[in-house]
Amino acid sequence: MALSTHTTASGFLLPSIHSAPPFFTQQPNASTQSIVGEQWIRLILAYARHRNLFTLRIEDAETTGGDWDEILRNERIHRRLLPSHLSFLFSEMVSKNIAVYEPPKQTRSVLLYWRLPEEWAEVLHGWAISTAQLNTILTFYEITDPPIESPLTGIPVTILRRAITVLNKTGRAQIIGVADGEGVRFFAGT
Amino acid sequence: MDLSYINRTEYYAGLFKSSAKVTIYLYAGTGANGTASNFPSSSTNQDTENVFESWECEVCGNRNPPGLSPTAAKICALCGVPRSSVPIPIKTPAAAAASTSSPPNQGYHLSLSLPASVLPSALSSSASLSAHPNVPQPSNTSGSAVQTRTPSSIACPACTFLNHPSMRLCEMCSTPLPRLASSQTQPQSEGAATPGPTRTKSAPSSRPASPDLGDDNDDDGGGEGDPSRNMIKLSFRKGGDKAFYAVLKRSLMGKAWEGKAIGKGRSNISSTSNVTSDPNTGRSGIHGIMRTVETSAQNTATDMSDALKDLEALMVKAKDMVRLAAELNERLTASSTTTTTNMTTSTLSITSTQSLTPSLLSPSPASTSSSPSPTPSPTPTLIPSTEPEEATFIRSSLSQLGLQMSNAPVTLDMIRDERKWIDELARELAGVLQGRRNGEGGESRNRATGTGMMKERGIVALDEIWGGWNRARGIALIPPSTFLLVLPHLPNHTTPPIRLRTFPSGLSVLHTPAYTHASFASRLASLLALMGPRTTMDVAGEERLTVGLAREMIGAVEADGEVCRDEGDAGGGGNGVGGGEVRWWVNVFRGYVWDGQE
């Protein structure tokens, strides 16, 4: 049975493995499952990057109509990722530090690091420079919801805070308390 | 009194000094036409006893069942003779108890004053104690010879008051009166009392010695048609009226008397305990039924033990019979071996060292005559031609008895050395599995299937083999522990070698080389590559395995990573193809390179 890639409605190119029914089954064989999990995580991160998605919940596998339907389901072969399998993938992603449980102390929802906080820090700094906002105080809102769409649009505050912390350590940002919350000032850095 | 006679009831809660009363109206017809004899006047209890017990017709001896209508109960169902001529009705204990102290009277109007605190069961006795206002006394009216209670009065042991013989408690001091054999005489005295009123239908000729205890308005003067005569008025002085009335109402609503057996059972239970030893109780009622059941159960038990005794005796003799059969076989064999020369060589392979040497013990004459021996017997003489016929006759009859010894299995007492024994067992098992090989006793004549268990199948579960082997042995069964000891020796005796394999689940099988893990895995992989994904059922059909075995074997292959599973769509997403069944795929993940979007 020849498997082929498929382009979804949102323009995402699904890998050919997504058309293989065993891909949606949690394999009992550990070595086989490691390959399956690897491919799944890669697929999830790629799709999250494609759609600029940050959170993935168990509910996305349980119900239809979510943002993740295009990869968690394959109507062409009548398969879907089972919540238990997705939960297993969550734990794997968290252990690989490419996702964190958000909010913490539960396992039904993760925040995806399709960019690591360090990578986000660079993106943030580059954005600040490109928009000439160095040395000015920006609120978090101004970063996550700028008037002009940026790579940072919609970034969860948790990730943003971590990225700023990274920048803070390298002396390129400073967190400042402002009246209605927190603000950040970027420096040119070295 | 039968509750079915109650027409309606009235309740009067009581006002100031007048105590609460319950008035019970009876059907007028019963009291007026002379059938009042069917009323034992006594009981005011709601669990009153039946008047219509089963009774024996004096003329035809027919036993009339209870449960007839009041009019039908008067005459014998068989011969039509009125019941009034019956001297001895068969009484249930309850009825006997109730009617002892208060013989039946005609239409009456009772107003009883009851101690409110007495229990309902005691109520009947205590009520009946004081409720025989105008009754012809048994001693006076009945001319019956069975009358046993001759004393006209009973002296109270406590106060020496001379009570009327029908009293149970002393009228003065309520001390229980010494009644001689009251329970035994009750039916008879009752029976004696019964015909009295029905015959005379007249006012009593004499009054009892003790005064009537009517502590109330005793009116015997009313005419027979007087409706007030057909009622009972119960007065409650110290409460308890409400409870009593509720119970009465419920009993009336329930119409418990319509199920006679039940009603009788209840009245039996609720009746006072001093009459339960009535000897007549065995003849009717629930008690009689119980006794019948007991008796039949006892009979059955006796029969069973007798039958089992026979079986035990047979078991004791069984060993002797087997030995006898063996000796007989031996003798026959010996006689045949003396006459036919070379036949002794064709002994069974597995029984080479056994003492019985049952070489030619085939059950049918045909197989005896045609049984091939390694060297054909030369010139059978005249004598064996007649003798084997007798021999085969005996043997066939023996085999019909299940005592044939021809395929006697190897047992431990035949072989001293245990290792040799195991080895022999392995060889025997090999014969069972693969069929008898040529040159080892030649023909598998006594096996229904000439082929072994694994002739057709390459892989068989251990339990099946164990069962099959023991079935082939018939006697001296092999325990599983010995069976497992034998198995490692099996490849030495089988061609192709049959080996033992244990799956991770604990399932053990014997398999031929075609079903080793490696060859199965390669076969499965090529099957899946060729035919696409397959379910376990498909694979089992393809490999001629049982589904359970196929699952185990595929599981082993899966553990190697050669195949992967597709469990199907467990829910939602349309009608799944797999439908929950696992479909097996070649491992599509192995060597997969990402070809999707980065």
Coordinates of N, CA and C in Angstrom, one line a residue, chain A residues 1 3 5 11-17 20-23 25-29 31-32 35-36 39 42-43 46 49-50 73 75 77-80 82, chain B residues 533 557-578 583 585 587-590 592-598:
Chain A
M1 N 0.9 -1.2 0.0 CA 0.0 0.0 0.0 C 0.9 1.2 0.0
L3 N 1.9 4.8 0.4 CA 1.5 6.0 1.2 C 2.0 7.2 0.5
T5 N 2.0 11.8 0.5 CA 1.8 13.0 1.3 C 0.5 13.6 0.9
G11 N -3.0 24.4 3.9 CA -1.7 24.4 3.2 C -0.6 23.7 3.9
F12 N -0.9 22.9 4.8 CA 0.2 22.1 5.5 C 0.4 20.8 4.8
L13 N 1.6 20.5 4.6 CA 1.9 19.2 3.9 C 2.1 18.1 4.9
L14 N 1.1 17.2 4.9 CA 1.2 16.1 5.8 C 2.2 15.1 5.3
P15 N 2.9 14.5 6.2 CA 3.8 13.4 5.8 C 3.1 12.2 5.4
S16 N 3.7 11.4 4.6 CA 3.1 10.2 4.1 C 2.7 9.2 5.2
I17 N 3.5 9.3 6.3 CA 3.2 8.4 7.4 C 1.8 8.6 8.0
A20 N -0.8 6.2 7.1 CA -0.7 4.8 7.5 C -1.5 4.6 8.8
P21 N -2.5 3.8 8.7 CA -3.4 3.6 9.9 C -2.6 3.2 11.2
P22 N -1.5 2.4 11.1 CA -0.8 2.1 12.3 C -0.2 3.3 13.1
F23 N 0.0 4.4 12.3 CA 0.5 5.6 12.9 C -0.4 6.1 14.0
T25 N -2.1 4.3 16.1 CA -2.2 3.3 17.2 C -0.9 3.4 18.0
Q26 N -1.1 3.4 19.3 CA 0.0 3.3 20.2 C 0.6 1.9 20.2
Q27 N 1.8 1.8 19.7 CA 2.4 0.5 19.5 C 2.9 -0.1 20.8
P28 N 2.6 -1.4 21.0 CA 3.1 -2.0 22.2 C 4.6 -2.2 22.2
N29 N 5.1 -2.4 21.0 CA 6.5 -2.6 20.9 C 7.2 -1.2 21.2
S31 N 10.3 -0.1 20.8 CA 11.1 0.5 19.7 C 10.3 1.0 18.6
T32 N 9.2 0.3 18.2 CA 8.3 0.8 17.2 C 7.7 2.1 17.7
I35 N 9.6 5.3 17.4 CA 9.6 5.9 16.1 C 8.3 6.7 15.9
V36 N 7.2 6.0 16.3 CA 5.9 6.6 16.1 C 5.8 7.9 16.8
Q39 N 7.9 10.7 15.3 CA 7.2 11.3 14.1 C 6.0 12.1 14.5
R42 N 7.3 15.5 15.9 CA 7.7 16.3 14.8 C 6.6 16.9 14.0
L43 N 5.6 16.1 13.8 CA 4.4 16.5 13.1 C 3.7 17.6 13.9
A46 N 5.7 20.9 13.9 CA 5.7 21.5 12.5 C 4.3 22.1 12.3
R49 N 3.9 25.3 14.3 CA 4.7 26.4 13.7 C 3.9 26.9 12.5
H50 N 3.3 26.0 11.8 CA 2.6 26.4 10.6 C 1.4 27.3 10.9
R73 N -6.6 13.9 13.2 CA -7.6 13.0 12.5 C -7.2 12.9 11.1
E75 N -9.5 11.6 8.2 CA -10.8 11.1 7.7 C -10.6 10.2 6.5
I77 N -8.6 7.8 6.1 CA -8.5 6.4 6.5 C -9.2 6.1 7.8
H78 N -10.1 7.0 8.1 CA -10.9 6.9 9.3 C -10.1 6.5 10.6
R79 N -9.2 7.3 10.8 CA -8.4 7.1 12.0 C -8.3 8.4 12.8
R80 N -8.1 8.3 14.0 CA -7.8 9.5 14.8 C -6.9 9.1 15.9
L82 N -5.9 8.7 19.5 CA -6.7 8.5 20.8 C -6.1 9.4 21.9
Chain B
P533 N -2.4 -5.3 4.8 CA -2.7 -5.6 6.2 C -3.7 -6.7 6.4
V557 N 6.2 -11.9 17.0 CA 6.8 -11.2 15.9 C 6.8 -9.7 16.1
E558 N 5.7 -9.3 16.7 CA 5.6 -7.8 17.0 C 6.7 -7.4 17.9
A559 N 7.0 -8.2 18.9 CA 8.0 -7.9 19.8 C 9.4 -7.7 19.1
D560 N 9.5 -8.3 18.0 CA 10.7 -8.1 17.2 C 10.7 -6.9 16.4
G561 N 9.5 -6.3 16.4 CA 9.5 -5.0 15.6 C 9.3 -5.3 14.1
E562 N 9.0 -6.5 13.7 CA 8.8 -6.8 12.3 C 7.4 -6.3 11.8
V563 N 6.5 -6.4 12.7 CA 5.1 -5.9 12.3 C 4.7 -4.8 13.3
C564 N 3.7 -4.1 12.8 CA 3.1 -3.1 13.8 C 1.6 -3.3 13.6
R565 N 0.9 -2.7 14.6 CA -0.5 -3.0 14.7 C -1.3 -1.7 14.4
D566 N -2.5 -1.9 13.9 CA -3.4 -0.8 13.6 C -4.7 -1.2 14.4
E567 N -4.9 -0.6 15.5 CA -6.0 -1.0 16.3 C -7.4 -0.4 15.8
G568 N -7.3 0.3 14.7 CA -8.6 0.8 14.2 C -9.0 2.0 14.9
D569 N -10.2 2.4 14.4 CA -10.7 3.6 15.0 C -11.6 3.2 16.2
A570 N -11.2 3.5 17.3 CA -11.9 3.0 18.5 C -13.2 3.7 18.7
G571 N -13.4 4.9 18.1 CA -14.7 5.6 18.2 C -14.7 6.8 17.4
G572 N -15.8 7.1 16.8 CA -15.8 8.4 16.0 C -15.1 8.3 14.8
G573 N -15.1 9.4 14.0 CA -14.4 9.4 12.8 C -15.0 8.6 11.7
G574 N -16.2 8.3 11.8 CA -16.8 7.5 10.7 C -16.8 6.0 11.0
N575 N -17.3 5.2 10.1 CA -17.3 3.8 10.3 C -15.9 3.3 10.0
G576 N -15.3 2.9 11.1 CA -13.9 2.5 10.9 C -13.8 1.1 10.2
V577 N -12.7 1.0 9.5 CA -12.6 -0.2 8.7 C -12.3 -1.4 9.6
G578 N -11.4 -1.1 10.6 CA -11.0 -2.2 11.4 C -12.1 -2.7 12.4
R583 N -5.5 -4.9 13.1 CA -4.9 -5.3 11.7 C -3.4 -5.2 11.8
W585 N 0.3 -4.8 10.2 CA 1.0 -4.2 9.1 C 2.4 -4.6 9.2
N587 N 6.1 -3.3 9.4 CA 6.5 -2.1 10.1 C 6.8 -1.0 9.2
V588 N 5.8 -0.1 9.1 CA 5.9 1.0 8.1 C 6.8 2.1 8.7
F589 N 7.1 2.0 10.0 CA 7.9 3.1 10.6 C 9.4 2.8 10.4
R590 N 9.7 1.6 10.2 CA 11.1 1.3 10.1 C 11.7 1.9 8.8
Y592 N 11.6 4.9 8.0 CA 10.8 6.0 7.4 C 11.6 7.3 7.5
V593 N 11.5 8.1 6.4 CA 12.1 9.4 6.4 C 11.0 10.5 6.3
W594 N 11.2 11.5 7.1 CA 10.2 12.6 7.1 C 10.0 13.2 5.7
D595 N 8.8 13.1 5.3 CA 8.5 13.8 4.0 C 7.4 14.8 4.1
G596 N 7.2 15.2 5.3 CA 6.1 16.3 5.5 C 6.8 17.6 5.5
Q597 N 6.0 18.6 5.9 CA 6.4 20.0 6.0 C 7.3 20.2 7.2
E598 N 8.4 20.9 7.0 CA 9.3 21.1 8.1 C 8.7 22.2 9.1

